[in-house]
Amino acid sequence: MVKNKIKVLIAKPGLDGHDRGAKVIARGLKEAGMEVVYTGLRQTPAQIVRGAIQEDVDVIGLSILSGAHEHLFPEIIELLQKEGVDNLLVIAGGIIPEEDHEKLHDIGIAGIFTPGTPIREIVDFIEKNV
Amino acid sequence: MERYFKGIKEGNEKTIAEAITLVENDREQGFKLLKKIFSETEISYIIGITGPPGSGKSTLTGEMVKDWLRTGVKTGIIAVDPTSQFSGGALLGDRIRMSDKVTDKNVFIRSMATRGELGGLNSSVFDTALILSAAGYERIVIETVGVGQNEIDIVNLADTTLVITTPDAGDEIQTFKAGLMETGDIFVVNKADRPDVIKMELMIKQMLEMAYGTETEWTPPVLTTVANRSQGIEELLQKIEEHTGYLKTGRRFYQKRKKVLEKQLINLMERILRENYIGRVLESGLMEEKIREIAARKLDPYTAAENLIKERGV
Ligand SMILES: Nc1nc2c(ncn2[C@@H]2O[C@H](COP(=O)(O)OP(=O)(O)O)[C@@H](O)[C@H]2O)c(=O)[nH]1
Ligand SMILES: [Mg+2]
């Protein structure tokens, strides 16, 4: 039988208009053999969660620069819970201050990767944790 | 199995999505579900959309779907992108052009990678269309990047096939397979805001004439659109309706569907053979030894292939 591929949704919540970082991650994960659904800029939590459900992904990767993680991430996690999605790994990348990491871990963001993290590290984390 | 079936019938998005994953990955369980669904499902009208990367297929799909949704037509979209031969991974980027427009509860978008030969892609696309049909999606769009035979095969599942080009895609059009000219029911020159639109229109018309001659019951129209500015969409939708009407006259629709089912049957047999025979040989680790023997000329590949299949199959 075909080995199940890891499927990842990369989303960019928030209003800032740069997605270079998100694209680099998406390409990196693809090169590591994953199937990566890239959804583009300015995604609302509802769009992200619905996308993750329809695509039945194993991982959601959230990329953020705008500092809006404080309210957007909890909103996404809550929506996932409300929709009964509980077997999914949520990771985040971008500019997220060190002091917020613990709080985000607590609500269910499994991994947080700051800019410049080697792609290999993210790949390893995903492979170990899905 | 009951759980999947019930969820699909109820239109539960999460269950529908999980069922698609199941049929993509697990043949045994997937077949069980599909057998049950097939007997109770009329496959919805399928529109195929293909063309070079970046020609605007996803944007156009978003525009068409927006219009159907306005009139309450439940629509499913299956967007297929190629798997990288090097890594086995895939970048599925079609939602970018759709998700901002298409937030309607009546649309279901699923991205799929072509996967390798061992993945049985064509059958999975059909299976997904079947599941979406069972879930009540009345119309289904399949988007593929029109470059190879694999993609033409997928598009052949469709009832109405749109082939998308752009004014500057001259070289790509020249390399379009004759097969693609013949499967296209409607041709669209998108990005008509760019120069050389008329040149491209003419070129396609000439190629169509070469492919069809003059005696044809349906002459594929050549339309122009500017998808990202919603121009030309109405005409496109109109032509799709016309083609649907044409197909539904006489026994054409029945004949077309019969061809699709024939293809699907072949795909499924190939998938079973690959998984049960070739797949098992690959997993067995026997290949390495045989290859060494062949390289050392102690064995020929013809005998080796026959024996491997005989020994390993089920
Ligand atoms: N100038 C112009 N750009 C377009 C048009 N339609 C789509 N695009 C842009 O072309 C790019 C590729 O579009 P996309 O729908 O993703 O193409 P696909 O790869 O064929 O699905 C995007 O940046 C679109 O905004 C058009 O009619 N004119
Ligand atoms: Mg596309």
CSV table of C-alpha atoms and ligand atoms in Angstrom, one decimal:
chain,number,residue,atom,x,y,z
A,1,MET,CA,0.0,0.0,0.0
A,2,VAL,CA,1.0,3.6,-0.6
A,3,LYS,CA,2.6,5.2,2.4
A,4,ASN,CA,0.4,8.0,3.7
A,5,LYS,CA,1.9,11.3,2.9
A,6,ILE,CA,2.0,14.0,5.5
A,7,LYS,CA,-0.4,16.8,4.4
A,8,VAL,CA,0.2,20.3,5.7
A,9,LEU,CA,-1.9,23.5,5.4
A,10,ILE,CA,0.2,26.7,5.4
A,11,ALA,CA,-1.8,29.8,6.2
A,12,LYS,CA,-1.1,33.4,6.7
A,13,PRO,CA,-3.6,34.9,9.1
A,14,GLY,CA,-3.5,38.6,9.9
A,15,LEU,CA,-3.3,41.7,7.7
A,16,ASP,CA,0.3,42.1,6.7
A,17,GLY,CA,1.0,41.6,3.1
A,18,HIS,CA,4.3,39.6,3.1
A,19,ASP,CA,4.3,35.9,2.5
A,20,ARG,CA,7.9,35.3,1.5
A,21,GLY,CA,8.6,33.4,4.7
A,22,ALA,CA,5.5,31.3,4.4
A,23,LYS,CA,6.3,30.4,0.8
A,24,VAL,CA,9.9,29.4,1.8
A,25,ILE,CA,8.5,27.1,4.4
A,26,ALA,CA,5.9,25.7,2.0
A,27,ARG,CA,8.5,24.9,-0.6
A,28,GLY,CA,10.8,23.4,2.0
A,29,LEU,CA,8.2,21.0,3.3
A,30,LYS,CA,7.3,20.0,-0.2
A,31,GLU,CA,11.0,19.3,-0.8
A,32,ALA,CA,10.9,17.1,2.3
A,33,GLY,CA,8.2,15.0,0.6
A,34,MET,CA,5.1,16.5,2.1
A,35,GLU,CA,1.9,17.6,0.4
A,36,VAL,CA,1.5,21.3,1.2
A,37,VAL,CA,-1.7,23.2,0.7
A,38,TYR,CA,-0.8,26.9,0.5
A,39,THR,CA,-3.7,29.2,1.1
A,40,GLY,CA,-2.2,32.7,0.7
A,41,LEU,CA,-2.4,36.0,2.5
A,42,ARG,CA,-4.9,37.4,4.9
A,43,GLN,CA,-6.8,34.3,5.9
A,44,THR,CA,-9.4,34.6,8.6
A,45,PRO,CA,-9.4,32.0,11.3
A,46,ALA,CA,-12.7,30.6,9.8
A,47,GLN,CA,-11.1,30.2,6.4
A,48,ILE,CA,-8.1,28.5,7.8
A,49,VAL,CA,-10.1,26.0,9.9
A,50,ARG,CA,-12.5,25.2,7.1
A,51,GLY,CA,-9.6,24.7,4.7
A,52,ALA,CA,-7.9,22.4,7.2
A,53,ILE,CA,-11.1,20.4,7.5
A,54,GLN,CA,-11.8,20.1,3.8
A,55,GLU,CA,-8.3,19.2,3.0
A,56,ASP,CA,-8.1,16.8,6.0
A,57,VAL,CA,-4.5,17.9,6.8
A,58,ASP,CA,-2.3,16.5,9.5
A,59,VAL,CA,-0.7,19.8,10.3
A,60,ILE,CA,-1.6,23.5,10.2
A,61,GLY,CA,1.4,25.8,9.9
A,62,LEU,CA,0.6,29.4,10.8
A,63,SER,CA,2.9,32.1,9.6
A,64,ILE,CA,2.6,35.6,11.2
A,65,LEU,CA,4.5,38.8,11.2
A,66,SER,CA,2.0,41.3,12.4
A,67,GLY,CA,1.9,40.5,16.1
A,68,ALA,CA,-1.7,39.6,15.8
A,69,HIS,CA,-1.0,36.1,17.1
A,70,GLU,CA,-2.3,37.0,20.6
A,71,HIS,CA,-5.9,37.0,19.5
A,72,LEU,CA,-5.8,35.1,16.2
A,73,PHE,CA,-4.1,31.9,17.4
A,74,PRO,CA,-6.5,31.3,20.3
A,75,GLU,CA,-9.4,32.0,17.9
A,76,ILE,CA,-8.1,29.3,15.5
A,77,ILE,CA,-7.6,26.8,18.3
A,78,GLU,CA,-11.1,27.5,19.6
A,79,LEU,CA,-12.7,27.0,16.2
A,80,LEU,CA,-10.8,23.8,15.7
A,81,GLN,CA,-12.2,22.5,19.0
A,82,LYS,CA,-15.6,23.6,18.2
A,83,GLU,CA,-15.5,21.7,14.9
A,84,GLY,CA,-14.3,18.6,16.7
A,85,VAL,CA,-10.9,18.6,15.1
A,86,ASP,CA,-8.6,17.1,17.7
A,87,ASN,CA,-6.0,15.0,15.8
A,88,LEU,CA,-4.2,17.8,14.2
A,89,LEU,CA,-0.8,19.4,14.9
A,90,VAL,CA,-0.7,23.2,14.9
A,91,ILE,CA,2.7,24.9,14.6
A,92,ALA,CA,3.5,28.6,14.1
A,93,GLY,CA,6.3,30.6,12.7
A,94,GLY,CA,7.2,34.2,12.3
A,95,ILE,CA,7.9,37.0,14.7
A,96,ILE,CA,6.5,35.9,18.0
A,97,PRO,CA,8.1,37.3,21.1
A,98,GLU,CA,9.8,34.8,23.4
A,99,GLU,CA,7.6,35.7,26.3
A,100,ASP,CA,4.5,34.7,24.5
A,101,HIS,CA,5.7,31.2,23.6
A,102,GLU,CA,4.6,29.5,26.8
A,103,LYS,CA,1.1,30.9,26.6
A,104,LEU,CA,0.8,29.7,23.1
A,105,HIS,CA,2.1,26.3,24.0
A,106,ASP,CA,-0.5,26.1,26.7
A,107,ILE,CA,-3.4,26.7,24.3
A,108,GLY,CA,-2.2,24.0,21.9
A,109,ILE,CA,0.4,25.5,19.5
A,110,ALA,CA,2.8,22.5,19.6
A,111,GLY,CA,5.8,24.1,18.0
A,112,ILE,CA,7.0,27.7,17.5
A,113,PHE,CA,9.7,28.5,15.1
A,114,THR,CA,11.3,31.9,14.8
A,115,PRO,CA,12.7,33.3,11.6
A,116,GLY,CA,15.9,31.6,10.5
A,117,THR,CA,15.0,28.2,11.9
A,118,PRO,CA,16.5,25.7,9.5
A,119,ILE,CA,13.8,23.9,7.5
A,120,ARG,CA,15.2,20.6,8.5
A,121,GLU,CA,14.3,21.3,12.1
A,122,ILE,CA,10.7,22.0,11.2
A,123,VAL,CA,10.5,18.9,9.1
A,124,ASP,CA,11.9,16.8,11.9
A,125,PHE,CA,9.5,18.3,14.4
A,126,ILE,CA,6.5,17.5,12.1
A,127,GLU,CA,7.7,14.0,11.4
A,128,LYS,CA,8.2,13.3,15.0
A,129,ASN,CA,4.9,14.7,16.2
A,130,VAL,CA,2.1,13.9,13.7
B,1,MET,CA,-17.9,2.3,7.2
B,2,GLU,CA,-21.4,3.2,8.4
B,3,ARG,CA,-20.0,6.3,10.0
B,4,TYR,CA,-18.5,7.6,6.7
B,5,PHE,CA,-21.6,6.7,4.7
B,6,LYS,CA,-23.9,8.5,7.1
B,7,GLY,CA,-21.7,11.6,7.3
B,8,ILE,CA,-21.4,11.9,3.6
B,9,LYS,CA,-25.1,11.6,3.1
B,10,GLU,CA,-25.6,14.3,5.8
B,11,GLY,CA,-23.1,16.5,4.0
B,12,ASN,CA,-20.8,16.7,7.0
B,13,GLU,CA,-17.6,18.4,5.7
B,14,LYS,CA,-15.3,16.7,8.1
B,15,THR,CA,-16.5,13.2,7.3
B,16,ILE,CA,-16.5,13.9,3.6
B,17,ALA,CA,-12.9,15.0,3.8
B,18,GLU,CA,-11.9,12.0,5.9
B,19,ALA,CA,-13.6,9.7,3.4
B,20,ILE,CA,-11.6,11.2,0.5
B,21,THR,CA,-8.4,10.6,2.5
B,22,LEU,CA,-9.5,7.1,3.0
B,23,VAL,CA,-10.1,6.3,-0.6
B,24,GLU,CA,-6.8,8.0,-1.5
B,25,ASN,CA,-4.7,6.0,0.9
B,26,ASP,CA,-6.4,2.7,1.8
B,27,ARG,CA,-7.6,0.7,-1.1
B,28,GLU,CA,-9.3,-2.1,0.9
B,29,GLN,CA,-11.3,0.2,3.1
B,30,GLY,CA,-11.8,2.7,0.4
B,31,PHE,CA,-13.3,0.2,-2.0
B,32,LYS,CA,-15.7,-1.0,0.6
B,33,LEU,CA,-17.1,2.5,1.0
B,34,LEU,CA,-17.1,3.3,-2.7
B,35,LYS,CA,-19.0,0.1,-3.5
B,36,LYS,CA,-21.7,1.1,-1.2
B,37,ILE,CA,-21.8,4.7,-2.4
B,38,PHE,CA,-21.7,3.9,-6.1
B,39,SER,CA,-24.9,1.9,-6.2
B,40,GLU,CA,-26.8,4.8,-4.7
B,41,THR,CA,-25.2,7.7,-6.4
B,42,GLU,CA,-25.8,9.5,-9.7
B,43,ILE,CA,-22.5,11.1,-10.5
B,44,SER,CA,-22.9,14.9,-10.7
B,45,TYR,CA,-22.1,17.0,-13.8
B,46,ILE,CA,-18.3,17.3,-14.0
B,47,ILE,CA,-16.5,20.2,-15.6
B,48,GLY,CA,-12.8,19.8,-16.3
B,49,ILE,CA,-10.5,22.8,-16.6
B,50,THR,CA,-7.0,22.4,-17.8
B,51,GLY,CA,-4.2,24.5,-19.3
B,52,PRO,CA,-0.6,25.7,-18.6
B,53,PRO,CA,0.5,26.7,-15.1
B,54,GLY,CA,-0.4,30.3,-14.3
B,55,SER,CA,-2.9,30.6,-17.1
B,56,GLY,CA,-5.7,31.5,-14.6
B,57,LYS,CA,-7.5,28.2,-14.2
B,58,SER,CA,-8.1,28.7,-10.4
B,59,THR,CA,-9.1,32.3,-10.9
B,60,LEU,CA,-11.6,31.3,-13.6
B,61,THR,CA,-12.9,28.4,-11.5
B,62,GLY,CA,-13.5,30.8,-8.6
B,63,GLU,CA,-15.4,33.1,-10.9
B,64,MET,CA,-17.6,30.4,-12.4
B,65,VAL,CA,-18.3,28.9,-9.0
B,66,LYS,CA,-19.2,32.2,-7.6
B,67,ASP,CA,-22.0,32.5,-10.1
B,68,TRP,CA,-23.3,29.0,-9.5
B,69,LEU,CA,-23.3,29.6,-5.7
B,70,ARG,CA,-25.3,32.7,-6.2
B,71,THR,CA,-28.1,30.6,-7.6
B,72,GLY,CA,-27.7,28.0,-4.9
B,73,VAL,CA,-25.9,25.3,-6.8
B,74,LYS,CA,-23.8,23.2,-4.4
B,75,THR,CA,-20.4,22.9,-6.0
B,76,GLY,CA,-17.3,20.7,-5.4
B,77,ILE,CA,-13.9,21.6,-6.6
B,78,ILE,CA,-11.1,19.1,-7.0
B,79,ALA,CA,-7.8,20.8,-7.7
B,80,VAL,CA,-4.9,18.6,-8.9
B,81,ASP,CA,-1.3,19.6,-8.9
B,82,PRO,CA,1.7,17.6,-9.8
B,83,THR,CA,3.8,15.6,-7.3
B,84,SER,CA,7.5,16.4,-7.5
B,85,GLN,CA,9.4,13.4,-8.9
B,86,PHE,CA,12.4,14.2,-6.8
B,87,SER,CA,10.9,14.5,-3.4
B,88,GLY,CA,7.5,13.0,-3.7
B,89,GLY,CA,6.1,16.1,-2.2
B,90,ALA,CA,3.7,18.6,-3.8
B,91,LEU,CA,2.8,22.3,-3.5
B,92,LEU,CA,-1.0,22.7,-3.8
B,93,GLY,CA,-1.7,26.3,-4.4
B,94,ASP,CA,-5.1,26.5,-6.0
B,95,ARG,CA,-7.0,27.6,-2.9
B,96,ILE,CA,-5.1,30.9,-3.0
B,97,ARG,CA,-7.3,32.1,-5.9
B,98,MET,CA,-10.5,30.6,-4.6
B,99,SER,CA,-10.8,30.8,-0.8
B,100,ASP,CA,-11.1,34.6,-0.6
B,101,LYS,CA,-14.1,34.5,-3.0
B,102,VAL,CA,-15.5,31.3,-2.1
B,103,THR,CA,-16.5,31.3,1.5
B,104,ASP,CA,-20.0,30.1,0.8
B,105,LYS,CA,-21.1,27.1,2.8
B,106,ASN,CA,-22.2,25.4,-0.4
B,107,VAL,CA,-18.7,24.9,-1.8
B,108,PHE,CA,-16.2,22.2,-1.0
B,109,ILE,CA,-12.6,22.5,-2.2
B,110,ARG,CA,-10.1,19.7,-2.1
B,111,SER,CA,-6.5,19.8,-3.4
B,112,MET,CA,-4.9,16.6,-4.5
B,113,ALA,CA,-1.4,15.7,-5.7
B,114,THR,CA,-0.9,13.5,-8.7
B,115,ARG,CA,1.4,11.2,-6.7
B,116,GLY,CA,3.5,8.7,-8.5
B,117,GLU,CA,2.5,5.9,-10.8
B,118,LEU,CA,1.9,3.7,-7.8
B,119,GLY,CA,-0.6,6.1,-6.3
B,120,GLY,CA,-3.4,5.4,-8.7
B,121,LEU,CA,-4.2,9.0,-9.2
B,122,ASN,CA,-6.9,8.8,-11.9
B,123,SER,CA,-9.0,6.5,-9.9
B,124,SER,CA,-8.7,8.7,-6.8
B,125,VAL,CA,-10.0,11.8,-8.7
B,126,PHE,CA,-13.0,9.8,-9.9
B,127,ASP,CA,-13.6,8.4,-6.4
B,128,THR,CA,-13.5,11.9,-5.0
B,129,ALA,CA,-16.0,13.1,-7.5
B,130,LEU,CA,-18.2,10.1,-6.6
B,131,ILE,CA,-18.0,11.0,-2.9
B,132,LEU,CA,-18.8,14.6,-3.6
B,133,SER,CA,-21.7,13.6,-5.7
B,134,ALA,CA,-23.1,11.4,-2.9
B,135,ALA,CA,-22.7,14.4,-0.5
B,136,GLY,CA,-25.0,16.4,-2.7
B,137,TYR,CA,-22.6,18.6,-4.7
B,138,GLU,CA,-24.5,19.0,-7.9
B,139,ARG,CA,-21.7,20.3,-9.9
B,140,ILE,CA,-18.0,19.4,-9.8
B,141,VAL,CA,-15.0,21.2,-11.2
B,142,ILE,CA,-11.7,19.3,-11.7
B,143,GLU,CA,-8.7,21.5,-12.2
B,144,THR,CA,-5.5,20.1,-13.6
B,145,VAL,CA,-2.3,21.5,-15.0
B,146,GLY,CA,-2.5,20.5,-18.7
B,147,VAL,CA,0.9,19.3,-19.6
B,148,GLY,CA,1.0,15.6,-19.9
B,149,GLN,CA,-0.9,12.5,-20.7
B,150,ASN,CA,-1.7,12.0,-17.0
B,151,GLU,CA,-3.6,15.3,-16.9
B,152,ILE,CA,-5.4,14.6,-20.2
B,153,ASP,CA,-6.6,11.4,-18.6
B,154,ILE,CA,-8.0,13.2,-15.7
B,155,VAL,CA,-9.7,15.7,-17.8
B,156,ASN,CA,-11.3,12.9,-19.7
B,157,LEU,CA,-13.4,12.2,-16.7
B,158,ALA,CA,-15.2,15.5,-17.3
B,159,ASP,CA,-18.5,16.0,-19.1
B,160,THR,CA,-17.5,19.4,-20.3
B,161,THR,CA,-13.8,20.2,-20.7
B,162,LEU,CA,-12.4,23.7,-20.7
B,163,VAL,CA,-8.9,24.3,-22.1
B,164,ILE,CA,-7.3,27.5,-20.9
B,165,THR,CA,-4.5,29.4,-22.6
B,166,THR,CA,-3.2,32.9,-22.5
B,167,PRO,CA,-2.1,35.3,-25.3
B,168,ASP,CA,1.6,34.7,-24.5
B,169,ALA,CA,1.4,30.9,-24.3
B,170,GLY,CA,2.1,30.4,-28.0
B,171,ASP,CA,4.9,27.9,-27.4
B,172,GLU,CA,3.0,25.9,-24.9
B,173,ILE,CA,0.0,25.7,-27.3
B,174,GLN,CA,2.3,24.4,-30.0
B,175,THR,CA,3.3,21.6,-27.8
B,176,PHE,CA,-0.3,20.8,-26.7
B,177,LYS,CA,-1.0,17.2,-27.5
B,178,ALA,CA,-3.5,16.5,-30.3
B,179,GLY,CA,-5.4,14.6,-27.6
B,180,LEU,CA,-5.9,17.8,-25.7
B,181,MET,CA,-7.3,19.6,-28.7
B,182,GLU,CA,-9.7,16.8,-29.1
B,183,THR,CA,-10.8,16.6,-25.5
B,184,GLY,CA,-11.4,20.4,-25.2
B,185,ASP,CA,-15.1,21.3,-25.6
B,186,ILE,CA,-14.6,25.0,-24.9
B,187,PHE,CA,-11.3,26.9,-25.4
B,188,VAL,CA,-10.6,30.0,-23.4
B,189,VAL,CA,-8.0,32.6,-24.0
B,190,ASN,CA,-7.6,34.1,-20.5
B,191,LYS,CA,-5.6,37.3,-19.7
B,192,ALA,CA,-7.3,39.0,-22.7
B,193,ASP,CA,-6.0,42.2,-21.1
B,194,ARG,CA,-2.7,41.4,-22.7
B,195,PRO,CA,-1.5,41.9,-26.3
B,196,ASP,CA,-1.9,39.3,-29.0
B,197,VAL,CA,-5.3,38.0,-28.0
B,198,ILE,CA,-6.6,37.8,-31.5
B,199,LYS,CA,-3.5,36.0,-32.7
B,200,MET,CA,-3.9,33.4,-30.1
B,201,GLU,CA,-7.6,33.0,-30.9
B,202,LEU,CA,-6.8,32.4,-34.5
B,203,MET,CA,-4.1,30.0,-33.7
B,204,ILE,CA,-6.4,27.9,-31.6
B,205,LYS,CA,-9.1,28.0,-34.3
B,206,GLN,CA,-6.6,26.7,-36.8
B,207,MET,CA,-5.4,23.9,-34.6
B,208,LEU,CA,-9.0,22.9,-34.0
B,209,GLU,CA,-9.7,22.8,-37.7
B,210,MET,CA,-6.8,20.6,-38.1
B,211,ALA,CA,-7.9,18.3,-35.4
B,212,TYR,CA,-11.5,18.1,-36.4
B,213,GLY,CA,-11.8,19.0,-40.0
B,214,THR,CA,-15.1,20.5,-40.9
B,215,GLU,CA,-17.4,17.7,-40.0
B,216,THR,CA,-18.1,17.9,-36.4
B,217,GLU,CA,-21.3,18.0,-34.4
B,218,TRP,CA,-19.9,20.3,-31.7
B,219,THR,CA,-17.5,22.9,-32.8
B,220,PRO,CA,-15.6,24.0,-29.8
B,221,PRO,CA,-16.0,27.8,-29.3
B,222,VAL,CA,-13.0,29.9,-28.5
B,223,LEU,CA,-13.7,32.6,-25.9
B,224,THR,CA,-11.7,35.3,-24.3
B,225,THR,CA,-11.8,36.2,-20.6
B,226,VAL,CA,-10.1,38.4,-18.0
B,227,ALA,CA,-10.6,36.2,-15.0
B,228,ASN,CA,-9.2,38.5,-12.4
B,229,ARG,CA,-11.6,41.2,-13.5
B,230,SER,CA,-14.6,39.0,-13.9
B,231,GLN,CA,-14.8,39.7,-17.7
B,232,GLY,CA,-16.2,37.2,-20.1
B,233,ILE,CA,-17.5,34.9,-17.4
B,234,GLU,CA,-21.1,35.1,-18.4
B,235,GLU,CA,-20.4,34.0,-22.0
B,236,LEU,CA,-18.3,31.2,-20.6
B,237,LEU,CA,-21.1,30.0,-18.4
B,238,GLN,CA,-23.5,30.3,-21.3
B,239,LYS,CA,-21.3,28.1,-23.5
B,240,ILE,CA,-21.0,25.5,-20.7
B,241,GLU,CA,-24.8,25.4,-20.5
B,242,GLU,CA,-25.0,25.0,-24.3
B,243,HIS,CA,-22.5,22.2,-24.2
B,244,THR,CA,-24.4,20.5,-21.4
B,245,GLY,CA,-27.6,20.8,-23.5
B,246,TYR,CA,-25.8,19.3,-26.5
B,247,LEU,CA,-24.5,16.4,-24.5
B,248,LYS,CA,-27.9,15.7,-23.0
B,249,THR,CA,-29.5,15.4,-26.4
B,250,GLY,CA,-30.0,11.9,-27.7
B,251,ARG,CA,-27.6,9.3,-26.3
B,252,ARG,CA,-24.5,11.5,-26.2
B,253,PHE,CA,-24.4,11.8,-22.4
B,254,TYR,CA,-24.8,8.1,-22.0
B,255,GLN,CA,-22.0,7.4,-24.5
B,256,LYS,CA,-19.7,9.8,-22.8
B,257,ARG,CA,-20.3,8.4,-19.4
B,258,LYS,CA,-19.8,4.9,-20.7
B,259,LYS,CA,-16.3,5.9,-21.9
B,260,VAL,CA,-15.5,7.4,-18.5
B,261,LEU,CA,-16.6,4.2,-16.8
B,262,GLU,CA,-14.5,2.2,-19.1
B,263,LYS,CA,-11.5,4.3,-18.3
B,264,GLN,CA,-12.2,4.1,-14.6
B,265,LEU,CA,-12.5,0.3,-14.8
B,266,ILE,CA,-9.1,0.1,-16.5
B,267,ASN,CA,-7.6,2.5,-13.9
B,268,LEU,CA,-8.9,0.4,-11.1
B,269,MET,CA,-7.5,-2.8,-12.6
B,270,GLU,CA,-4.2,-1.2,-13.0
B,271,ARG,CA,-4.3,0.0,-9.5
B,272,ILE,CA,-5.0,-3.5,-8.2
B,273,LEU,CA,-2.3,-5.0,-10.2
B,274,ARG,CA,0.2,-2.3,-9.1
B,275,GLU,CA,-0.6,-2.7,-5.5
B,276,ASN,CA,-1.0,-6.4,-5.3
B,277,TYR,CA,1.8,-7.4,-7.7
B,278,ILE,CA,4.3,-4.7,-8.4
B,279,GLY,CA,3.9,-3.0,-5.1
B,280,ARG,CA,4.6,-6.3,-3.3
B,281,VAL,CA,7.7,-7.0,-5.4
B,282,LEU,CA,9.0,-3.5,-4.6
B,283,GLU,CA,8.4,-4.0,-0.9
B,284,SER,CA,9.8,-7.5,-0.8
B,285,GLY,CA,13.4,-6.3,-1.4
B,286,LEU,CA,13.9,-9.0,-4.0
B,287,MET,CA,14.5,-6.5,-6.7
B,288,GLU,CA,18.0,-5.6,-5.5
B,289,GLU,CA,19.2,-9.2,-5.8
B,290,LYS,CA,17.6,-9.7,-9.2
B,291,ILE,CA,19.1,-6.5,-10.5
B,292,ARG,CA,22.5,-7.6,-9.4
B,293,GLU,CA,22.1,-10.9,-11.2
B,294,ILE,CA,20.9,-9.1,-14.3
B,295,ALA,CA,23.8,-6.7,-14.2
B,296,ALA,CA,26.2,-9.6,-13.9
B,297,ARG,CA,24.4,-11.3,-16.8
B,298,LYS,CA,23.4,-14.3,-14.8
B,299,LEU,CA,19.8,-13.5,-15.5
B,300,ASP,CA,17.9,-11.6,-18.1
B,301,PRO,CA,15.3,-9.0,-17.2
B,302,TYR,CA,12.6,-10.8,-19.2
B,303,THR,CA,12.7,-13.9,-17.1
B,304,ALA,CA,13.2,-11.9,-14.0
B,305,ALA,CA,10.1,-9.8,-14.5
B,306,GLU,CA,8.0,-12.9,-15.2
B,307,ASN,CA,9.2,-14.7,-12.2
B,308,LEU,CA,9.0,-11.8,-9.8
B,309,ILE,CA,5.3,-11.4,-10.7
B,310,LYS,CA,4.6,-15.1,-10.5
B,311,GLU,CA,6.4,-15.5,-7.1
B,312,ARG,CA,5.1,-12.4,-5.4
B,313,GLY,CA,1.6,-11.9,-6.6
B,314,VAL,CA,-1.5,-12.8,-4.7
C,1,LIG,N1,-3.5,40.0,-16.2
C,1,LIG,C1,-4.2,39.0,-15.8
C,1,LIG,N2,-3.9,38.2,-14.8
C,1,LIG,C2,-4.7,37.1,-14.5
C,1,LIG,C3,-5.9,36.9,-15.2
C,1,LIG,N3,-6.5,35.8,-14.6
C,1,LIG,C4,-5.7,35.4,-13.6
C,1,LIG,N4,-4.6,36.2,-13.5
C,1,LIG,C5,-3.5,36.1,-12.5
C,1,LIG,O1,-2.6,35.0,-13.0
C,1,LIG,C6,-2.0,34.4,-11.9
C,1,LIG,C7,-2.2,32.9,-11.9
C,1,LIG,O2,-3.6,32.6,-11.8
C,1,LIG,P1,-4.1,31.2,-11.3
C,1,LIG,O3,-5.6,31.3,-11.3
C,1,LIG,O4,-3.5,30.8,-10.0
C,1,LIG,O5,-3.6,30.3,-12.5
C,1,LIG,P2,-3.5,28.6,-12.6
C,1,LIG,O6,-2.2,28.2,-12.2
C,1,LIG,O7,-3.8,28.4,-14.0
C,1,LIG,O8,-4.6,28.1,-11.7
C,1,LIG,C8,-2.6,35.1,-10.6
C,1,LIG,O9,-1.7,36.0,-10.2
C,1,LIG,C9,-3.9,35.7,-11.2
C,1,LIG,O10,-4.3,36.8,-10.4
C,1,LIG,C10,-6.3,37.7,-16.3
C,1,LIG,O11,-7.3,37.6,-16.9
C,1,LIG,N5,-5.4,38.8,-16.5
C,2,MG,MG,-4.4,26.6,-10.2
